[in-house]
Amino acid sequence: MSKKSKIIFPIVWVILGAIWAFAFFAFRTSYVEIFPKTPYEVYAPSDEALGGGSSAQLAVVDTAIYASINIRSGVAYPYAGIGFNLMSVNKRPAGFFDFSKYDSIAVVTSVDRMRYVQLRIWNDDPVYSKKGNPFSYRPLNYSFSATFDEVEAKAALRDFKVPDWWLAAQGLDKDDGLTFFHRGVFLEVVNGEGILRGIPDSIMLKSIRLWGVNRDFEKGMFFALGLWVVALIAFVVVLVRKKPESAELVKRMEKAAKLLKTTDRSIAEIAITVGEKSPSSFERHFCKIYKQKPLEYRRKNA
């Protein structure tokens, strides 16, 4: 390896490492905004389809969604609020929404009277979900406290739980721990505990966003990091394995160089004088030290 290569390689290696670090921390996180910049269909979920009497009226503007709700009697759990059809993108049918790409969710809301707001994710369950029956989808709930002031609440998706009433409806004794986050269908913001039945209330939604580690990107970056480390190891191995020329060889070639400059002896004679076995081995060793053949050296230095 040449002296120039020994300088250039470490510089390139450091630059590539800096680029890797920047890309890893800048693009590692996946991010999606459900609202306000939403391509999803907005609807007013309620328990009416389950035989309940709760209702919701929505007013959608660019920066907020206002839900006027009235919670009355209901089956299992009376609710009403704001929903997003994640399978309708820009008013066109779409596939499942993959919540498994994200780790956390944040929502900004304010309310009138209720004390809690509930986030609900409906996922398609390959066993229990039935086409045309949205309430057969598997719900995963998370409740957070809410006030009249706009407050951002954050939650990890792993903290969402299947409600007991849905498990009972499916004949399950306990939560089976399944989520099917990769098969998301709906996302809803509905009333939580502490709401007064029969008395109008409201939910104002300002934003919903999801974020998490982009695992496919992370895998690719770790693969690139492995190549980066391998390149360094290879460079070090080449340096370590490169045997420095012995002092004895250098000394003999220095003597040969002096003879080439100060005498007119033949290459064969000089080779024998400096202890080489043959002119060819002499030429090889001389080129190794002086980077040129003996005759060329003589012409330049005579």
PDB file of C-alpha atoms in Angstrom, residues 123-270:
ATOM      1  CA  ASN A 123     -57.419  -3.820  13.945  1.00  0.00           C
ATOM      2  CA  ASP A 124     -58.550  -6.576  11.622  1.00  0.00           C
ATOM      3  CA  ASP A 125     -58.413  -9.879  13.489  1.00  0.00           C
ATOM      4  CA  PRO A 126     -58.019 -12.827  11.067  1.00  0.00           C
ATOM      5  CA  VAL A 127     -60.139 -15.009  13.376  1.00  0.00           C
ATOM      6  CA  TYR A 128     -62.840 -12.769  14.833  1.00  0.00           C
ATOM      7  CA  SER A 129     -63.234  -9.917  12.358  1.00  0.00           C
ATOM      8  CA  LYS A 130     -65.995 -10.249   9.784  1.00  0.00           C
ATOM      9  CA  LYS A 131     -66.286  -8.265   6.585  1.00  0.00           C
ATOM     10  CA  GLY A 132     -69.064  -5.698   6.772  1.00  0.00           C
ATOM     11  CA  ASN A 133     -69.159  -5.774  10.585  1.00  0.00           C
ATOM     12  CA  PRO A 134     -66.796  -3.045  11.843  1.00  0.00           C
ATOM     13  CA  PHE A 135     -67.500  -3.884  15.482  1.00  0.00           C
ATOM     14  CA  SER A 136     -66.020  -7.327  15.031  1.00  0.00           C
ATOM     15  CA  TYR A 137     -62.612  -5.740  14.579  1.00  0.00           C
ATOM     16  CA  ARG A 138     -60.239  -6.037  17.528  1.00  0.00           C
ATOM     17  CA  PRO A 139     -60.199  -2.790  19.584  1.00  0.00           C
ATOM     18  CA  LEU A 140     -57.162  -1.637  21.539  1.00  0.00           C
ATOM     19  CA  ASN A 141     -57.786   1.179  24.005  1.00  0.00           C
ATOM     20  CA  TYR A 142     -55.770   3.719  25.919  1.00  0.00           C
ATOM     21  CA  SER A 143     -57.254   6.374  28.243  1.00  0.00           C
ATOM     22  CA  PHE A 144     -55.641   9.656  29.207  1.00  0.00           C
ATOM     23  CA  SER A 145     -56.769  12.578  31.329  1.00  0.00           C
ATOM     24  CA  ALA A 146     -58.188  15.617  29.526  1.00  0.00           C
ATOM     25  CA  THR A 147     -59.105  19.176  30.499  1.00  0.00           C
ATOM     26  CA  PHE A 148     -60.622  22.322  29.026  1.00  0.00           C
ATOM     27  CA  ASP A 149     -57.104  23.429  28.083  1.00  0.00           C
ATOM     28  CA  GLU A 150     -55.365  22.003  25.037  1.00  0.00           C
ATOM     29  CA  VAL A 151     -52.997  19.299  26.315  1.00  0.00           C
ATOM     30  CA  GLU A 152     -50.770  16.881  24.408  1.00  0.00           C
ATOM     31  CA  ALA A 153     -50.949  13.322  25.676  1.00  0.00           C
ATOM     32  CA  LYS A 154     -48.390  10.713  24.628  1.00  0.00           C
ATOM     33  CA  ALA A 155     -48.623   6.955  24.862  1.00  0.00           C
ATOM     34  CA  ALA A 156     -46.639   3.912  23.794  1.00  0.00           C
ATOM     35  CA  LEU A 157     -48.605   1.608  21.506  1.00  0.00           C
ATOM     36  CA  ARG A 158     -47.579  -1.343  23.673  1.00  0.00           C
ATOM     37  CA  ASP A 159     -49.742   0.150  26.457  1.00  0.00           C
ATOM     38  CA  PHE A 160     -52.965  -0.199  24.435  1.00  0.00           C
ATOM     39  CA  LYS A 161     -55.137  -3.009  25.780  1.00  0.00           C
ATOM     40  CA  VAL A 162     -58.084  -5.030  24.483  1.00  0.00           C
ATOM     41  CA  PRO A 163     -61.205  -4.104  26.548  1.00  0.00           C
ATOM     42  CA  ASP A 164     -62.933  -6.790  28.614  1.00  0.00           C
ATOM     43  CA  TRP A 165     -66.307  -6.280  26.923  1.00  0.00           C
ATOM     44  CA  TRP A 166     -64.866  -7.230  23.522  1.00  0.00           C
ATOM     45  CA  LEU A 167     -63.112 -10.290  24.939  1.00  0.00           C
ATOM     46  CA  ALA A 168     -66.375 -11.398  26.549  1.00  0.00           C
ATOM     47  CA  ALA A 169     -68.252 -10.849  23.273  1.00  0.00           C
ATOM     48  CA  GLN A 170     -65.809 -13.190  21.522  1.00  0.00           C
ATOM     49  CA  GLY A 171     -66.017 -15.817  24.253  1.00  0.00           C
ATOM     50  CA  LEU A 172     -62.461 -15.196  25.496  1.00  0.00           C
ATOM     51  CA  ASP A 173     -61.786 -15.578  29.221  1.00  0.00           C
ATOM     52  CA  LYS A 174     -58.772 -13.285  29.180  1.00  0.00           C
ATOM     53  CA  ASP A 175     -56.669 -11.120  26.904  1.00  0.00           C
ATOM     54  CA  ASP A 176     -54.740 -13.372  24.528  1.00  0.00           C
ATOM     55  CA  GLY A 177     -52.068 -10.720  24.059  1.00  0.00           C
ATOM     56  CA  LEU A 178     -52.629 -10.405  20.308  1.00  0.00           C
ATOM     57  CA  THR A 179     -52.812  -6.978  18.688  1.00  0.00           C
ATOM     58  CA  PHE A 180     -52.549  -7.319  14.891  1.00  0.00           C
ATOM     59  CA  PHE A 181     -51.128  -3.798  14.763  1.00  0.00           C
ATOM     60  CA  HIS A 182     -50.067  -4.428  11.165  1.00  0.00           C
ATOM     61  CA  ARG A 183     -53.755  -4.701  10.190  1.00  0.00           C
ATOM     62  CA  GLY A 184     -55.079  -1.317  11.345  1.00  0.00           C
ATOM     63  CA  VAL A 185     -58.532  -0.261  10.136  1.00  0.00           C
ATOM     64  CA  PHE A 186     -59.828   2.645  12.260  1.00  0.00           C
ATOM     65  CA  LEU A 187     -58.439   5.147  14.759  1.00  0.00           C
ATOM     66  CA  GLU A 188     -60.909   6.862  17.106  1.00  0.00           C
ATOM     67  CA  VAL A 189     -60.860   9.564  19.781  1.00  0.00           C
ATOM     68  CA  VAL A 190     -63.890   9.014  22.013  1.00  0.00           C
ATOM     69  CA  ASN A 191     -65.112   9.815  25.500  1.00  0.00           C
ATOM     70  CA  GLY A 192     -63.462   8.156  28.446  1.00  0.00           C
ATOM     71  CA  GLU A 193     -64.559   7.742  32.043  1.00  0.00           C
ATOM     72  CA  GLY A 194     -66.182  10.521  34.012  1.00  0.00           C
ATOM     73  CA  ILE A 195     -68.669  11.705  31.414  1.00  0.00           C
ATOM     74  CA  LEU A 196     -72.205  12.588  32.477  1.00  0.00           C
ATOM     75  CA  ARG A 197     -74.843  10.694  30.541  1.00  0.00           C
ATOM     76  CA  GLY A 198     -77.573  12.706  28.897  1.00  0.00           C
ATOM     77  CA  ILE A 199     -75.632  15.976  29.218  1.00  0.00           C
ATOM     78  CA  PRO A 200     -73.989  17.372  26.059  1.00  0.00           C
ATOM     79  CA  ASP A 201     -70.205  17.419  26.055  1.00  0.00           C
ATOM     80  CA  SER A 202     -67.515  18.032  23.446  1.00  0.00           C
ATOM     81  CA  ILE A 203     -64.086  16.941  22.261  1.00  0.00           C
ATOM     82  CA  MET A 204     -61.829  19.210  20.272  1.00  0.00           C
ATOM     83  CA  LEU A 205     -59.030  17.410  18.443  1.00  0.00           C
ATOM     84  CA  LYS A 206     -56.031  19.475  17.322  1.00  0.00           C
ATOM     85  CA  SER A 207     -53.576  16.813  16.209  1.00  0.00           C
ATOM     86  CA  ILE A 208     -52.695  13.122  16.131  1.00  0.00           C
ATOM     87  CA  ARG A 209     -49.278  11.863  15.143  1.00  0.00           C
ATOM     88  CA  LEU A 210     -47.382   8.594  15.285  1.00  0.00           C
ATOM     89  CA  TRP A 211     -43.656   7.984  15.364  1.00  0.00           C
ATOM     90  CA  GLY A 212     -41.206   5.177  15.890  1.00  0.00           C
ATOM     91  CA  VAL A 213     -38.011   3.531  14.750  1.00  0.00           C
ATOM     92  CA  ASN A 214     -37.925   2.665  11.035  1.00  0.00           C
ATOM     93  CA  ARG A 215     -36.753  -0.902  11.480  1.00  0.00           C
ATOM     94  CA  ASP A 216     -36.109  -1.621   7.800  1.00  0.00           C
ATOM     95  CA  PHE A 217     -33.974   1.515   7.552  1.00  0.00           C
ATOM     96  CA  GLU A 218     -32.233   0.593  10.803  1.00  0.00           C
ATOM     97  CA  LYS A 219     -31.363  -2.878   9.487  1.00  0.00           C
ATOM     98  CA  GLY A 220     -29.903  -1.380   6.321  1.00  0.00           C
ATOM     99  CA  MET A 221     -27.883   1.116   8.316  1.00  0.00           C
ATOM    100  CA  PHE A 222     -26.492  -1.576  10.615  1.00  0.00           C
ATOM    101  CA  PHE A 223     -25.498  -3.567   7.532  1.00  0.00           C
ATOM    102  CA  ALA A 224     -23.701  -0.479   6.196  1.00  0.00           C
ATOM    103  CA  LEU A 225     -22.046  -0.049   9.598  1.00  0.00           C
ATOM    104  CA  GLY A 226     -20.807  -3.631   9.380  1.00  0.00           C
ATOM    105  CA  LEU A 227     -19.226  -2.935   5.995  1.00  0.00           C
ATOM    106  CA  TRP A 228     -17.650   0.209   7.441  1.00  0.00           C
ATOM    107  CA  VAL A 229     -16.098  -1.773  10.286  1.00  0.00           C
ATOM    108  CA  VAL A 230     -14.950  -4.546   7.924  1.00  0.00           C
ATOM    109  CA  ALA A 231     -13.205  -1.933   5.752  1.00  0.00           C
ATOM    110  CA  LEU A 232     -11.347  -0.643   8.800  1.00  0.00           C
ATOM    111  CA  ILE A 233     -10.337  -4.138   9.876  1.00  0.00           C
ATOM    112  CA  ALA A 234      -9.117  -4.931   6.356  1.00  0.00           C
ATOM    113  CA  PHE A 235      -7.073  -1.727   6.301  1.00  0.00           C
ATOM    114  CA  VAL A 236      -5.463  -2.541   9.650  1.00  0.00           C
ATOM    115  CA  VAL A 237      -4.745  -6.129   8.577  1.00  0.00           C
ATOM    116  CA  VAL A 238      -3.015  -4.913   5.412  1.00  0.00           C
ATOM    117  CA  LEU A 239      -0.859  -2.548   7.453  1.00  0.00           C
ATOM    118  CA  VAL A 240       0.023  -5.195  10.013  1.00  0.00           C
ATOM    119  CA  ARG A 241       0.782  -7.883   7.453  1.00  0.00           C
ATOM    120  CA  LYS A 242       2.926  -5.583   5.320  1.00  0.00           C
ATOM    121  CA  LYS A 243       6.407  -6.636   6.317  1.00  0.00           C
ATOM    122  CA  PRO A 244       8.808  -3.736   6.636  1.00  0.00           C
ATOM    123  CA  GLU A 245      11.916  -4.140   4.573  1.00  0.00           C
ATOM    124  CA  SER A 246      14.784  -5.511   6.634  1.00  0.00           C
ATOM    125  CA  ALA A 247      17.564  -3.138   7.589  1.00  0.00           C
ATOM    126  CA  GLU A 248      20.051  -5.549   6.020  1.00  0.00           C
ATOM    127  CA  LEU A 249      18.308  -5.420   2.611  1.00  0.00           C
ATOM    128  CA  VAL A 250      18.103  -1.644   2.712  1.00  0.00           C
ATOM    129  CA  LYS A 251      21.789  -1.461   3.551  1.00  0.00           C
ATOM    130  CA  ARG A 252      22.750  -3.737   0.628  1.00  0.00           C
ATOM    131  CA  MET A 253      20.600  -1.791  -1.829  1.00  0.00           C
ATOM    132  CA  GLU A 254      22.103   1.491  -0.623  1.00  0.00           C
ATOM    133  CA  LYS A 255      25.543   0.012  -1.391  1.00  0.00           C
ATOM    134  CA  ALA A 256      24.290  -1.064  -4.818  1.00  0.00           C
ATOM    135  CA  ALA A 257      22.928   2.419  -5.506  1.00  0.00           C
ATOM    136  CA  LYS A 258      26.316   3.911  -4.657  1.00  0.00           C
ATOM    137  CA  LEU A 259      28.058   1.505  -7.018  1.00  0.00           C
ATOM    138  CA  LEU A 260      25.611   2.316  -9.788  1.00  0.00           C
ATOM    139  CA  LYS A 261      26.331   6.010  -9.418  1.00  0.00           C
ATOM    140  CA  THR A 262      30.114   5.886  -8.968  1.00  0.00           C
ATOM    141  CA  THR A 263      31.248   2.910 -11.088  1.00  0.00           C
ATOM    142  CA  ASP A 264      30.602   1.432 -14.505  1.00  0.00           C
ATOM    143  CA  ARG A 265      30.356  -2.137 -13.248  1.00  0.00           C
ATOM    144  CA  SER A 266      27.700  -4.308 -14.846  1.00  0.00           C
ATOM    145  CA  ILE A 267      24.454  -5.127 -13.124  1.00  0.00           C
ATOM    146  CA  ALA A 268      25.566  -8.730 -12.685  1.00  0.00           C
ATOM    147  CA  GLU A 269      28.825  -7.679 -11.006  1.00  0.00           C
ATOM    148  CA  ILE A 270      27.041  -5.283  -8.649  1.00  0.00           C
TER     149      ILE A 270
END
